[in-house]
C-alpha positions in Angstrom: 105.5 102.3 140.3 103.1 105.2 139.5 100.2 105.7 142.0 97.1 103.8 140.9 94.1 106.1 140.3 90.5 104.9 140.5 87.2 106.5 139.4 85.4 105.5 142.6 86.4 105.0 146.3 84.5 101.7 146.5 84.9 101.4 150.2 83.7 104.9 151.1 81.0 105.9 148.6 79.4 109.3 148.9 75.7 108.9 148.8 73.0 111.5 149.4 70.6 110.9 152.2 67.0 109.6 151.6 67.3 109.0 147.9 64.3 107.4 146.3 64.5 103.6 146.0 63.7 101.8 142.7 62.4 98.2 143.2 63.7 95.8 140.7 62.0 92.5 139.9 63.3 89.1 141.1 63.2 86.0 138.9 64.5 82.5 139.3 67.7 82.0 137.3 67.5 79.4 134.6 68.8 78.9 131.1 65.8 80.7 129.6 65.6 83.7 132.0 69.3 84.3 131.7 69.3 84.7 127.9 71.0 87.9 127.0 72.6 88.2 130.4 74.7 85.2 130.9 74.9 81.4 131.4 74.4 79.0 134.3 77.6 77.4 135.4 77.9 73.9 136.8 81.5 72.9 135.9 83.3 76.1 136.9 86.8 74.7 136.2 86.1 74.1 132.6 83.4 76.7 131.7 84.6 79.1 128.9 84.9 82.7 130.0 84.9 84.8 126.9 87.6 87.4 126.1 86.6 90.2 123.7 88.9 91.4 121.0 89.9 95.0 121.3 87.8 97.3 119.1 89.4 98.7 115.9 90.2 102.4 116.0 89.3 103.1 112.4 88.5 101.3 109.1 91.5 98.9 109.5 90.5 95.7 111.3 92.3 94.0 114.2 94.6 91.3 112.9 93.2 87.8 113.5 94.7 86.2 116.6 95.5 89.5 118.3 93.7 91.9 120.6 92.4 89.1 122.8 95.6 87.8 124.3 95.4 89.3 127.8 94.1 86.0 129.2 92.3 85.5 132.5 92.8 86.0 136.2 91.0 84.0 138.8 90.7 83.6 142.6 88.4 83.8 145.5 85.7 86.5 145.8 84.6 86.8 149.4 81.4 88.5 150.6 80.2 89.2 154.1 77.7 91.3 156.0 78.7 93.6 158.8 75.4 94.6 160.3 73.5 96.6 157.7 76.5 96.7 155.3 77.5 94.2 152.6 81.2 94.1 151.8 83.3 92.2 149.2 86.9 91.4 148.5 88.0 90.1 145.1 91.4 88.4 145.3 91.5 88.1 141.5 92.0 91.8 141.0 93.1 92.7 144.6 90.3 95.1 145.3 87.7 95.6 148.0 84.1 97.0 147.8 81.2 98.3 149.9 78.4 96.9 147.8 75.4 98.4 149.5 73.2 98.5 152.5 70.1 96.7 153.8 68.5 100.0 154.9 68.8 103.7 154.2 72.6 104.3 154.1 72.5 107.3 156.5 71.0 104.9 159.1 73.0 101.8 158.4 75.4 100.5 161.0 78.1 97.9 160.8 77.6 96.9 164.4 73.9 96.2 164.2 73.3 92.7 165.6 69.6 92.8 164.6 70.0 93.8 161.0 67.1 92.9 158.7 68.3 92.0 155.3 65.3 91.9 153.0 66.9 94.1 150.4 70.3 95.4 149.2 70.4 99.1 148.3 72.8 99.2 145.4 74.6 102.5 144.6 77.0 101.4 141.8 77.2 99.0 138.9 79.7 98.3 136.0 80.4 96.2 133.0 83.5 94.8 131.5 84.0 95.5 127.8 87.0 93.2 127.6 85.4 89.9 128.7 82.9 87.8 130.7 83.0 87.2 134.5 82.2 83.9 136.2 81.0 83.6 139.8 80.6 80.1 141.3 79.4 79.5 144.9 82.0 77.4 146.6 79.9 76.9 149.7 76.7 76.0 147.7 74.8 78.9 149.3 71.9 80.8 147.6 72.6 84.2 146.2 71.2 87.0 144.0 72.8 88.7 141.0 71.4 92.0 139.7 71.9 92.4 135.9 71.0 94.7 133.0 71.6 94.1 129.3 74.4 95.9 127.5 74.2 99.6 126.4 75.5 102.8 127.9 72.0 104.3 127.9 71.0 101.8 130.7 68.4 103.1 133.2 67.3 101.8 136.6 64.1 100.3 135.0 66.3 98.0 132.9 67.5 95.9 135.9 66.5 92.4 136.9 67.5 90.4 140.0 68.2 86.7 139.5 67.8 84.2 142.3 70.3 81.3 142.4 69.7 78.4 144.8 73.4 77.7 145.2 73.6 74.6 143.0 75.0 76.5 140.0 77.0 79.7 139.3 76.7 82.3 136.6 79.0 83.5 133.8 78.0 87.1 133.0 78.4 88.0 129.3 80.8 90.8 128.3 79.2 94.2 128.4 76.4 93.1 130.7 75.8 95.5 133.6 76.3 94.0 137.1 77.4 94.6 140.5 79.1 91.7 142.3 77.1 88.9 144.1 74.6 89.4 146.9 74.6 86.3 149.3 71.5 85.4 151.2 73.6 84.2 154.1 76.0 86.0 156.5 79.0 85.3 154.3 79.9 83.4 151.1 82.9 82.5 149.0 82.9 82.4 145.2 85.3 81.2 142.6 85.8 84.2 140.3 87.3 84.2 136.8 87.4 87.2 134.4 89.5 89.0 131.8 92.9 89.9 133.2 92.8 93.4 131.5 89.7 94.1 133.7 88.5 97.2 132.0 85.5 98.6 133.8 82.7 101.1 132.8 80.7 102.3 135.8 77.5 104.0 136.8 76.8 105.7 140.1 73.0 105.6 140.5 72.8 108.3 143.0 74.7 110.8 140.9 73.3 109.8 137.5 69.7 109.1 138.4 69.1 110.4 141.9 68.1 106.9 143.1 69.3 103.7 144.7 68.3 100.3 143.3 66.5 98.1 145.8 67.5 94.4 145.1 65.2 91.9 146.9 67.1 89.4 149.0 64.2 86.9 149.5 62.4 84.4 147.3 
């Protein structure tokens, strides 16, 4: 099997020290505020997770009934804090991530028992052109999801953080920028369902914009 290559080392991001932090607004997630970003999910076992047909390469169209046959993958997406550092593991796609820090990354420590978690400094985001992604809180715990509407010309000012009280999940539309989920508790487990092809288009905020995004982790 050929060696798998990745655009980012998600567990060991290289981030410059003392980057400016861009605060993003926090709103309560509901059907109205999520328009253009995604949908509230109550019945996660039956909620439709959209798969997008592959784009045509020229003037000839994709044959009806083809180009969207990759199906879905699902599993448990786990999140947990280690001191000032938020980590995640997605069993659906067999990948692990360092999602961000609660303080300046150069000062963050995994063994900090007195960590203050009022924010998540986010270094990376992505979108999936092949389909939607569903997150449902299996433990019923509150969480925050940071999202930006589709478009490769996205900027830090386009971002919004959505607060969920844990009674519902979210299905993020195809093409919507996101990171994973940010729990407001020490750890959390989510049911995850997404397109099996799992194409990913990414942005490294430090390298592209010279900033980190500050996601509020309080109501």
